[in-house]
XYZ file of C-alpha atoms in Angstrom:
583
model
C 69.698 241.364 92.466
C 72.988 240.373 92.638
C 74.934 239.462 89.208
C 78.375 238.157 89.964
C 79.133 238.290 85.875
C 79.970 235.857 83.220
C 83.218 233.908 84.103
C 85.093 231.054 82.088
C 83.921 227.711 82.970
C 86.385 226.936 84.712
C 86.822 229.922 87.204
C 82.774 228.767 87.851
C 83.908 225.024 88.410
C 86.652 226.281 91.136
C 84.193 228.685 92.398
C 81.762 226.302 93.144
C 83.969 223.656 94.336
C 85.639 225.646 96.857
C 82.110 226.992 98.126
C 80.280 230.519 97.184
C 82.417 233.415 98.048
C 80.978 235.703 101.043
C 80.456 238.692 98.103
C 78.293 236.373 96.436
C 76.045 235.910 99.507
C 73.185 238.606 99.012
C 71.502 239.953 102.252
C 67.769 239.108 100.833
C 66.176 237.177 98.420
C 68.085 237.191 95.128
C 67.508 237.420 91.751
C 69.002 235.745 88.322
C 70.995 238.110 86.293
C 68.089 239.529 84.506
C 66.815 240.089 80.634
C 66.444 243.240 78.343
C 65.000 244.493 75.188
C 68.498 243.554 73.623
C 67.853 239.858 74.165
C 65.037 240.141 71.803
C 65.026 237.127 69.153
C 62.409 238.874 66.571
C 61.016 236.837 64.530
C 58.737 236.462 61.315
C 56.150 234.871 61.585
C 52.683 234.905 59.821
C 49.594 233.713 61.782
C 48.205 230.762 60.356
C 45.896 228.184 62.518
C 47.221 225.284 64.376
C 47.319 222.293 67.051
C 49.205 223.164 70.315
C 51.398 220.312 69.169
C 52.484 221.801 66.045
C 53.202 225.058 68.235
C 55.237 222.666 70.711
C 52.743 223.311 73.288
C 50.921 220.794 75.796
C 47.174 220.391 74.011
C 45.800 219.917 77.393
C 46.755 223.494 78.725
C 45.847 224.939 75.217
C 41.995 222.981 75.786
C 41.302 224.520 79.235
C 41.384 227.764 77.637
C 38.017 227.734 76.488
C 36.652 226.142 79.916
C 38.661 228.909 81.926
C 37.022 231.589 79.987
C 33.409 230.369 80.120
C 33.719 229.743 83.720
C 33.477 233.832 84.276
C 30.168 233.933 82.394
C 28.799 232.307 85.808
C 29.417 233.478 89.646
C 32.724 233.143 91.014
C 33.801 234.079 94.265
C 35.184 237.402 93.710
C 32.005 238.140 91.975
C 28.728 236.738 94.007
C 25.477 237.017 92.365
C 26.599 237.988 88.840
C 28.932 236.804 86.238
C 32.431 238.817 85.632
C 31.497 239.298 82.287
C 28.898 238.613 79.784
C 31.009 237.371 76.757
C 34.313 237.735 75.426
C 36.583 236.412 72.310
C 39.833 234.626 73.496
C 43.185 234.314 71.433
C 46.288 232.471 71.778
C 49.315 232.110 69.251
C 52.671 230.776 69.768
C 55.253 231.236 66.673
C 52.743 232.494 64.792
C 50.340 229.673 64.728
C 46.875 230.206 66.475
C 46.178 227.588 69.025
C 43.124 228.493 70.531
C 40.403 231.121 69.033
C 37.259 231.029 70.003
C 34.262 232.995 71.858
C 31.957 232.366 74.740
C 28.942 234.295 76.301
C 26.761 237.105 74.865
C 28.151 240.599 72.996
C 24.673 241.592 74.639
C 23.008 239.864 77.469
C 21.191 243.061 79.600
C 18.793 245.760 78.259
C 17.408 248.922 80.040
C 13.903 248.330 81.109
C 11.462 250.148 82.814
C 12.634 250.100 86.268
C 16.645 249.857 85.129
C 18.559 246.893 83.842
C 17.147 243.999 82.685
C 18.352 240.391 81.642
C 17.344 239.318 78.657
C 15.838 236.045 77.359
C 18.256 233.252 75.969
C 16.233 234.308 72.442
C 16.763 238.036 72.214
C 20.609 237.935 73.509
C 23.176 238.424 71.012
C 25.800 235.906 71.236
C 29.721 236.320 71.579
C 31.449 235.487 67.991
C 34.762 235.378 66.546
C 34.021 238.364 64.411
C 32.969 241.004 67.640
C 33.789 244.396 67.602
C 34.735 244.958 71.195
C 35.311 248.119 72.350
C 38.864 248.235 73.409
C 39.164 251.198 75.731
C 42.921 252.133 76.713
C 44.156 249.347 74.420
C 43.608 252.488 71.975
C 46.479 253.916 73.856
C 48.722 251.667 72.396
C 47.553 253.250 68.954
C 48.320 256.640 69.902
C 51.849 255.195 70.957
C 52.931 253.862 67.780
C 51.706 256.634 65.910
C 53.781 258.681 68.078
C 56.936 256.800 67.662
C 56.531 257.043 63.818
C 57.029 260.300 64.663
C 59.841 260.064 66.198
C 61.170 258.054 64.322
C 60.182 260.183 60.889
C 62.269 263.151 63.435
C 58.986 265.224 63.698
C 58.699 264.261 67.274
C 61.906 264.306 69.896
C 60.863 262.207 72.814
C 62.684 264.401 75.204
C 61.314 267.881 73.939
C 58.701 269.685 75.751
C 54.860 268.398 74.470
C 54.093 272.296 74.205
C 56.698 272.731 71.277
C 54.346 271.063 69.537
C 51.331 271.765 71.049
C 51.593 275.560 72.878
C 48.391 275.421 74.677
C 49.723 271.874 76.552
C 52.357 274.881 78.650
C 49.308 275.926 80.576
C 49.320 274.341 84.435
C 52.970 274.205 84.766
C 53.563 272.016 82.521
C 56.187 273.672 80.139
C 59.002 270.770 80.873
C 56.789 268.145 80.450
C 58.367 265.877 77.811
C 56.917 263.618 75.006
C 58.070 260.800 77.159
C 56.454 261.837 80.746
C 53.156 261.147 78.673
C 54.177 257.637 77.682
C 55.558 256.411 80.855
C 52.801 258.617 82.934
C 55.303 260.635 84.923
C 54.341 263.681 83.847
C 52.278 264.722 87.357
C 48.995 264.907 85.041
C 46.258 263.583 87.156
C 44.888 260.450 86.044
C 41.255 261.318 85.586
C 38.385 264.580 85.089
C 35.093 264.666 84.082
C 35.406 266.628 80.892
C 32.339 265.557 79.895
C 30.330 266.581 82.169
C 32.054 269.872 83.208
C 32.181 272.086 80.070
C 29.158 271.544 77.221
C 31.186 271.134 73.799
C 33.934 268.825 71.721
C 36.618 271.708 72.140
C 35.743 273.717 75.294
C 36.393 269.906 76.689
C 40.000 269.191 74.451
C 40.888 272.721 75.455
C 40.011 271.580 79.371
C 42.069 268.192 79.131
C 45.149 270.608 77.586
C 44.615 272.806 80.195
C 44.750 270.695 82.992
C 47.665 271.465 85.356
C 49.753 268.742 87.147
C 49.474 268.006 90.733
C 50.899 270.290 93.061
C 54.210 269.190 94.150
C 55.015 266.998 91.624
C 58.046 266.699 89.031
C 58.669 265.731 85.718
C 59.834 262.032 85.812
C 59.839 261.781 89.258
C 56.516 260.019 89.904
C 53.776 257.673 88.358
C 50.246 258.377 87.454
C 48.801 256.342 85.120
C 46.937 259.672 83.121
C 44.302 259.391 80.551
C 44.853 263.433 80.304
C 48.363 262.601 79.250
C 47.262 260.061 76.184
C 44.632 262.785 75.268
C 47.281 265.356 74.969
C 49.486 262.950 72.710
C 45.761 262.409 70.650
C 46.405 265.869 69.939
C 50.116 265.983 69.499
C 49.673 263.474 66.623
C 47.018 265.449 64.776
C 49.544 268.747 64.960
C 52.737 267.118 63.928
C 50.667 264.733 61.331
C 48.133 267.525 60.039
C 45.939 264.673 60.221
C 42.673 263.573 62.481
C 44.103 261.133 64.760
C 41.833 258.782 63.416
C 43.533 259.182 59.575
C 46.693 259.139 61.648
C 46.176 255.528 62.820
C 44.492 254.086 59.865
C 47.317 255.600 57.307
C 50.036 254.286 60.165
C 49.073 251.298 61.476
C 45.631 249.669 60.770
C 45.930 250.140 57.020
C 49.627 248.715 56.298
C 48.427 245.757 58.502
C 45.463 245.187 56.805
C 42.967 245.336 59.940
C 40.386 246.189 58.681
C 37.594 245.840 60.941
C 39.672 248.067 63.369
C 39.313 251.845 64.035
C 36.920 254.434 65.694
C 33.171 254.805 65.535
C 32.395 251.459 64.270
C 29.829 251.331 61.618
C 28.984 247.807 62.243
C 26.702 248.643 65.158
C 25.100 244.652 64.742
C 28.538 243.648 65.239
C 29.631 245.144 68.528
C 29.474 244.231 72.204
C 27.311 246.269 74.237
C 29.029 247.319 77.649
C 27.490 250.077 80.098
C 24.054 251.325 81.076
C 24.933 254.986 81.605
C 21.459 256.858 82.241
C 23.643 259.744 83.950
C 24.745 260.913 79.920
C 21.124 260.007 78.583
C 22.616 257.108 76.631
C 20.919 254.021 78.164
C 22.826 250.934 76.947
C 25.945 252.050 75.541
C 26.659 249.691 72.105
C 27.764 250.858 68.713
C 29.847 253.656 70.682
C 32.927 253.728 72.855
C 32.274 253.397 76.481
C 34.481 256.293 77.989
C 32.235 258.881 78.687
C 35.107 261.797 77.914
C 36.205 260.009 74.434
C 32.051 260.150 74.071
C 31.868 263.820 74.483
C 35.189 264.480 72.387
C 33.075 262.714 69.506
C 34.127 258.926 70.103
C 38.203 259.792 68.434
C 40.691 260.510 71.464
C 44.235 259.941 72.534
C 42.999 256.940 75.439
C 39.744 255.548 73.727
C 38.248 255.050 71.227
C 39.069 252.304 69.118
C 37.277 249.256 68.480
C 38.480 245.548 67.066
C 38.045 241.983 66.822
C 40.633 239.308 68.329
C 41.684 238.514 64.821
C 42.584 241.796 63.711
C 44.137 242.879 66.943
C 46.118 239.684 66.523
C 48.108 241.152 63.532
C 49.124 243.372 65.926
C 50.546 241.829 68.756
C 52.214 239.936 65.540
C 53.900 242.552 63.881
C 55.866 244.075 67.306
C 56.622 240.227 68.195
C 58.168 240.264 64.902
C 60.209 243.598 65.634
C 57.283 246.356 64.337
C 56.733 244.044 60.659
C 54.122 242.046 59.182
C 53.842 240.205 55.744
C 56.650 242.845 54.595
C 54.632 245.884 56.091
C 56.594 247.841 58.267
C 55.233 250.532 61.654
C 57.819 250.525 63.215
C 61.823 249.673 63.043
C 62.871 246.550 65.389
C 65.222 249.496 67.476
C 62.382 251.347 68.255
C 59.915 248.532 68.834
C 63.188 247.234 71.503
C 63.592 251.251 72.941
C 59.970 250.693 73.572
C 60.176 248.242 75.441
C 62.757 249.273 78.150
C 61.385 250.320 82.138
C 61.767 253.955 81.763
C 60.332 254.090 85.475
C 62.827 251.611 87.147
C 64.065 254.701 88.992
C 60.662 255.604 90.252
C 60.340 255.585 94.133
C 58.305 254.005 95.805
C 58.583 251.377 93.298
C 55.897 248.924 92.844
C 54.383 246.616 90.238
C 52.810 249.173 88.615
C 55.215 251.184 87.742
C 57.369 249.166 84.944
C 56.519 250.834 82.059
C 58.020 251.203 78.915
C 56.821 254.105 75.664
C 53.213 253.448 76.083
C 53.498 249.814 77.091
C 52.941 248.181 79.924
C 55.823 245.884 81.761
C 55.928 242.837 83.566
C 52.385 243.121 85.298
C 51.700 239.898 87.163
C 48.417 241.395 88.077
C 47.340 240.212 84.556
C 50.519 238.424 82.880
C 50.528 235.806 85.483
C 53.254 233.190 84.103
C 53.307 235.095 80.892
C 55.180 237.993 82.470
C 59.074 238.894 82.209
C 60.942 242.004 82.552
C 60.401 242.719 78.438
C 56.564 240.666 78.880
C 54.726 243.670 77.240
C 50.922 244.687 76.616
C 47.921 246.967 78.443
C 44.466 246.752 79.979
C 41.440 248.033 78.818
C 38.563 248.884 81.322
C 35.803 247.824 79.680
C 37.295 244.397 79.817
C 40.086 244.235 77.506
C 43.718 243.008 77.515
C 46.591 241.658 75.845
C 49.672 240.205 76.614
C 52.839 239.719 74.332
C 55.934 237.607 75.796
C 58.465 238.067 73.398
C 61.157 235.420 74.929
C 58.662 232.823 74.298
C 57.145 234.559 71.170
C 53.356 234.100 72.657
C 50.504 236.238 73.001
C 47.104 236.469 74.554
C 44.010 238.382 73.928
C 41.806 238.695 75.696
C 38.361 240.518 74.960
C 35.356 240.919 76.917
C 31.911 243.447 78.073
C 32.836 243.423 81.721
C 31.425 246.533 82.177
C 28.409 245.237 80.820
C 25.719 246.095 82.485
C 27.275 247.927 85.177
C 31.404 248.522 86.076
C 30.777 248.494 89.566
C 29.948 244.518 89.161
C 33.808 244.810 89.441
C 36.782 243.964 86.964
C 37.729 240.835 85.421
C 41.131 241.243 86.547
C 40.907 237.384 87.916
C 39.823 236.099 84.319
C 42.804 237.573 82.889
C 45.005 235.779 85.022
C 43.752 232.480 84.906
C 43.724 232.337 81.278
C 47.742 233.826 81.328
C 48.514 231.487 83.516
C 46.540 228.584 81.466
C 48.847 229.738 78.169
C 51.764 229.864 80.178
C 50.990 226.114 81.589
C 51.275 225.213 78.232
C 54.525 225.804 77.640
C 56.536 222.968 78.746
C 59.251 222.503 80.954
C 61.838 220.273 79.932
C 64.278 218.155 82.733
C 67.514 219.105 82.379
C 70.336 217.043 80.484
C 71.580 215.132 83.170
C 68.239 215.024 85.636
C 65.768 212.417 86.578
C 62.245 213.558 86.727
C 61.523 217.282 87.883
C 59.345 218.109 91.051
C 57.103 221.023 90.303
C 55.156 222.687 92.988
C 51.334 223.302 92.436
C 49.755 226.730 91.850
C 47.905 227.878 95.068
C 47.556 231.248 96.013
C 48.122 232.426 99.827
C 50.535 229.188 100.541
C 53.570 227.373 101.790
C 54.264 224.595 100.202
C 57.140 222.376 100.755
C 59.530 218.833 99.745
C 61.342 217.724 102.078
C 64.292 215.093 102.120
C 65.165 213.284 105.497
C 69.241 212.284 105.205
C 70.183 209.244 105.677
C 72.564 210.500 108.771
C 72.814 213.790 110.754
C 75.212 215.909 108.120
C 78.706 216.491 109.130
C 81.000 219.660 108.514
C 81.547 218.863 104.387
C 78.159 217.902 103.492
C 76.891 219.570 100.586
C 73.719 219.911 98.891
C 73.638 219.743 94.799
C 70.674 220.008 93.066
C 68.490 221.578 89.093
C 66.652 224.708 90.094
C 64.164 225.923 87.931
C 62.234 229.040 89.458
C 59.605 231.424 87.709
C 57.644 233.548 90.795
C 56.180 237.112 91.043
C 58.757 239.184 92.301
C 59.455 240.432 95.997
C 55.588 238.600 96.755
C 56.453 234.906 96.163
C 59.986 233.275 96.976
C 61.752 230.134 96.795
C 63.340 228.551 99.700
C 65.953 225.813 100.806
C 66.406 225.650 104.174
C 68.075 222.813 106.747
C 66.691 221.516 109.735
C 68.262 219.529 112.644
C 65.210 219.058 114.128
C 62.242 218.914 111.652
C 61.260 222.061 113.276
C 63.568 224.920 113.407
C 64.441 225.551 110.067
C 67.323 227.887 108.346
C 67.623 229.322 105.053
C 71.144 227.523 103.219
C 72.932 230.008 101.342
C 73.700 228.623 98.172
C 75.405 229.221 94.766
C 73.512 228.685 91.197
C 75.343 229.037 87.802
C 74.402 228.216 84.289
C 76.468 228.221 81.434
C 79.208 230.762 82.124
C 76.741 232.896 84.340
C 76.626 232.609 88.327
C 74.901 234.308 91.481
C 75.048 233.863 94.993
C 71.666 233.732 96.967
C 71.343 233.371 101.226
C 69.079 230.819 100.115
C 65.392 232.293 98.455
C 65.254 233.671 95.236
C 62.353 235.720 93.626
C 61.363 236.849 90.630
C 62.074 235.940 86.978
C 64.602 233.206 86.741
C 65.224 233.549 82.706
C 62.797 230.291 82.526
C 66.265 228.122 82.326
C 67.927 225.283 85.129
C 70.292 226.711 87.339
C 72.759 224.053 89.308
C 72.806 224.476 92.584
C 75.566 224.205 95.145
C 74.772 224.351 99.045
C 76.838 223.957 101.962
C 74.884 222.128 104.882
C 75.126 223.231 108.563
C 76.946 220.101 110.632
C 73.706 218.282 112.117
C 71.577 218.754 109.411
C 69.017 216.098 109.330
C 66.387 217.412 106.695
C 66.581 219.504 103.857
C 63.662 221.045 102.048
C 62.210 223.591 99.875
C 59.618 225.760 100.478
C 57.639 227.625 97.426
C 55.699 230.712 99.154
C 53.058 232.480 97.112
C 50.721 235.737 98.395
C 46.901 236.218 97.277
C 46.934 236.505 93.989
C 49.596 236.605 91.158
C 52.370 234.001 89.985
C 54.749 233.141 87.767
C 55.545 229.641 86.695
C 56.337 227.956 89.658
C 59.335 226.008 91.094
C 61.033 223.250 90.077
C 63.684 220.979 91.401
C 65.492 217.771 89.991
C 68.218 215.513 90.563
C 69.093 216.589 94.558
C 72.071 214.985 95.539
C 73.334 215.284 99.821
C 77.243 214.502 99.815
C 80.037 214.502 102.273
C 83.311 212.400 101.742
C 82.623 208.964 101.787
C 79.165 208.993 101.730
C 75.765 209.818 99.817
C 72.875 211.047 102.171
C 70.201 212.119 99.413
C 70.000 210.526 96.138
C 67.010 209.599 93.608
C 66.384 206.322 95.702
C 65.306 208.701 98.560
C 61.439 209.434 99.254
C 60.907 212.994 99.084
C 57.302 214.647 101.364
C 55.634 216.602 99.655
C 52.789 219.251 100.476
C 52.286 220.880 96.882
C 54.837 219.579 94.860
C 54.425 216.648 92.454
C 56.944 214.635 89.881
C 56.325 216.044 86.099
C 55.134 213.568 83.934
């Protein structure tokens, strides 16, 4: 990224008129100066139910929710033969109000027959409803982490102190510098699985395993990431110690309780009400339903650090409320707005080799496209569940999703619903609206393929000469490093070269060689771009990889200029191959 600063409007006017400055020329794709926890805008807001228009959204985006989601209960490509789940229970708030709650499929559709899994009859399944208990799998994690940051924050817990001060046992397997926050950001060189539950035959020869456990040889403290159930257990544990409390008292006394969600917790009594999810024959336990799904949180008696807890949409709703509203809700505080924003910070931005999976923050997970799609940011903030569970908070446009399904229902190796998840973030993120800038004409906005180029193109009216300049509104949102924005010249229609260009807004400027990537603080950047002499075309090219997105790329108001004459205005015809004008 380069950031060239905030500078009076002025200096940016000279700036740009005398042409971007060779510093501000980056060697690769650039980035907009970028956002933090500190540009937070909490809020407080109490759910109530709603249109999409009185949320300011577009009620056609917020209606394909509910087709997007019953689409998986069917075959899809990426899973032939079988649907990717058999039910789930979708919601979607903006501000507070709830645009879209609803639930499709069956809570249980399969049974364990006589010769393995069976389907059952339309009359014996048990549909999806609003009021589900799904289990939630490692969304429990992000229980344990706000319990833990109470904690802290009561100055029982020091996130930088060694886990074993608190915990002795946890020093065993070189693990004696192994910090309170290595466990939440999953540096701590823990490995990220064992079968506790089948290797040792009780409850606390299995907890005294998982403390046990040493870290991988050669790693260090901080130095690497492994996303670690082991880890979560340990701060299950670390909880009941500092607390004197069962981790389950813990949660309800901390979080559940003050928030009033009720129908959230561990070991659901409500057995009628929950999803069924695995057929796991291997434990003796058939269809799994009524219990939590993780075979170690199982054998620990259903209560642990990374599993366990169960919940509906609405309940878990509250939640995803109260940290959009900085850790509050209907006066009921878990958490203080500075710790809800140290939460959310990349502790693992320093983590080589980076990748996508690495942003995390305490216990959260950051700015994963895998899932977010357009939702995600560099403060976008929420976690996956493996039975089929996720939600997603953006708290620069004060949304959420959640999402919760049986995927693993009948079998996990029918494979994840990883694809669902993005479809219906990228559906919620649709629905926020993009505005033309004061000053444009009507926006071009490029489509949403996957594996593609595609590109709008503007013939001048004459070969350029040596002043011509490009001006244009650029509006980019696109998964970092993977998918990039061009403009690029052509003399030709054939060769074609990147134009380095200049983009400022308000008082804040950055110099790109012409593609940009990444998050693009979902605002209209002017554009300035010198134009080789003999330029003939000039065009931009949106390129996206398999999978993941952001919002797209959008352009207005492109303007070709050299003294004494205009060679691209809004009489020209633009081509276009995936890009239309916004309505």
């Amino acid at each position: 990224m380069i950031r060239l600063g905030f500078l009076p409007p002025l200096c940016v006017l000279a700036c740009l008129a005398a042409g971007s400055p060779a510093a501000a020329v980056p060697a690769g794709p650039a980035t907009a100066p970028s956002v933090t926890p500190d540009d937070i805008r909490f809020r407080h807001d109490v759910l109530r139910p709603g249109t999409a228009r009185q949320a300011g959204l577009l009620p056609e985006e917020i209606a394909a929710l509910r087709g997007a989601a019953a689409s998986y209960l069917e075959e899809t490509p990426d899973h032939l033969g079988r649907p990717t789940y058999a039910g789930a229970t979708v919601l979607a708030a903006h501000h507070g109000i709830v645009v879209a709650h609803f639930a499709v499929g069956d809570a249980v559709r399969y049974t364990a027959g006589a010769t393995g899994i069976e389907e059952l009859p339309d009359s014996q399944r048990v549909p999806a409803r609003l009021d589900t208990l799904w289990d939630l799998a490692s969304i429990s994690k992000l229980f344990t982490t706000i319990v833990v940051l109470q904690q802290v924050e009561a100055g029982r817990v020091d996130l930088d102190a060694p886990v074993a001060d608190s915990v002795p046992e946890f020093a065993a397997g070189g693990k004696q510098a192994v910090t309170v926050r290595h466990l939440l950001t999953h540096t701590s060189g823990l490995p990220a699985f064992a079968p506790f539950y089948s290797r040792y035959p009780t409850p606390q020869e299995r907890l005294a395993a998982a403390l046990a456990t040493p870290v991988t040889a050669g790693t260090v403290p901080g130095r690497q990431y492994v996303y670690s159930d082991i880890g979560l257990i340990a701060l299950g544990v670390l909880v009941e110690r500092v607390t004197g409390k069962a981790l389950d008292a813990a949660v309800r006394d901390g979080v559940t309780g003050p928030l009033g969600m009720r129908d959230t917790g561990y070991r659901p009594r409500a057995v009628e009400r929950t999803a069924a999810t695995e057929y796991q024959p291997y434990v003796g336990r058939g269809i799994v339903r009524g219990e939590v799904h993780d075979e170690n949180a199982w054998s620990l008696g259903g209560i642990a650090g990374h599993a366990g807890v169960f919940s509906t949409a609405a309940d878990l709703a509250v939640l995803c409320q109260s940290l959009l509203n900085g850790g509050v809700y209907r006066g009921k505080r878990i958490l203080s707005a500075a710790m809800v924003r140290q939460a959310l910070v990349n502790y693992n931005a320093g983590i080589v080799p980076a990748s996508p999976d690495t942003a995390r923050g305490l216990g959260f997970e950051l700015a994963k496209h895998t899932y977010m799609d357009g939702m995600a940011s560099p403060i976008t903030f929420g976690h996956t569940g493996f039975t089929g569970t996720s939600v997603v908070i953006d708290p620069l446009d004060q949304s959420f999703l959640i999402l919760l399904s049986n995927r693993v229902h009948p079998d996990r190796a029918w494979g994840t619903n990883t694809v669902a998840r993005r479809a219906l973030a990228r559906t919620l993120a649709n629905a926020h609206p993009v505005h033309a800038p004061a000053g444009g004409e009507r926006p071009w906005r490029t489509d949403q393929r996957d594996s593609a180029a595609m590109s709008l193109t503007a013939t001048l009216r004459r070969e350029a000469g040596e002043r011509a300049r490009a001006q244009f509104f650029f509006w980019y949102d696109t998964e970092p490093t993977f998918d990039t924005a061009s403009v690029e010249s052509s003399a030709d229609g054939v060769t074609w070269t990147p134009v380095p260009m200049t983009l400022h807004a308000g008082r804040t400027w950055f110099g790109s060689d012409g593609t940009v990537t990444g998050f693009g603080l979902r605002r209209w950047w002017r554009a300035t771009a010198g134009l080789p002499a003999g330029t003939t075309r000039l065009r931009f090219v949106y390129r996206t990889d398999a999978a993941s997105q952001g919002r797209g790329v959008l352009i207005d108001r492109l303007r070709v200029t050299e003294p004494g004459a205009t060679l691209v205005d809004g009489r020209t015809v633009l081509a276009a191959d995936g890009w239309k004008p916004t309505d």
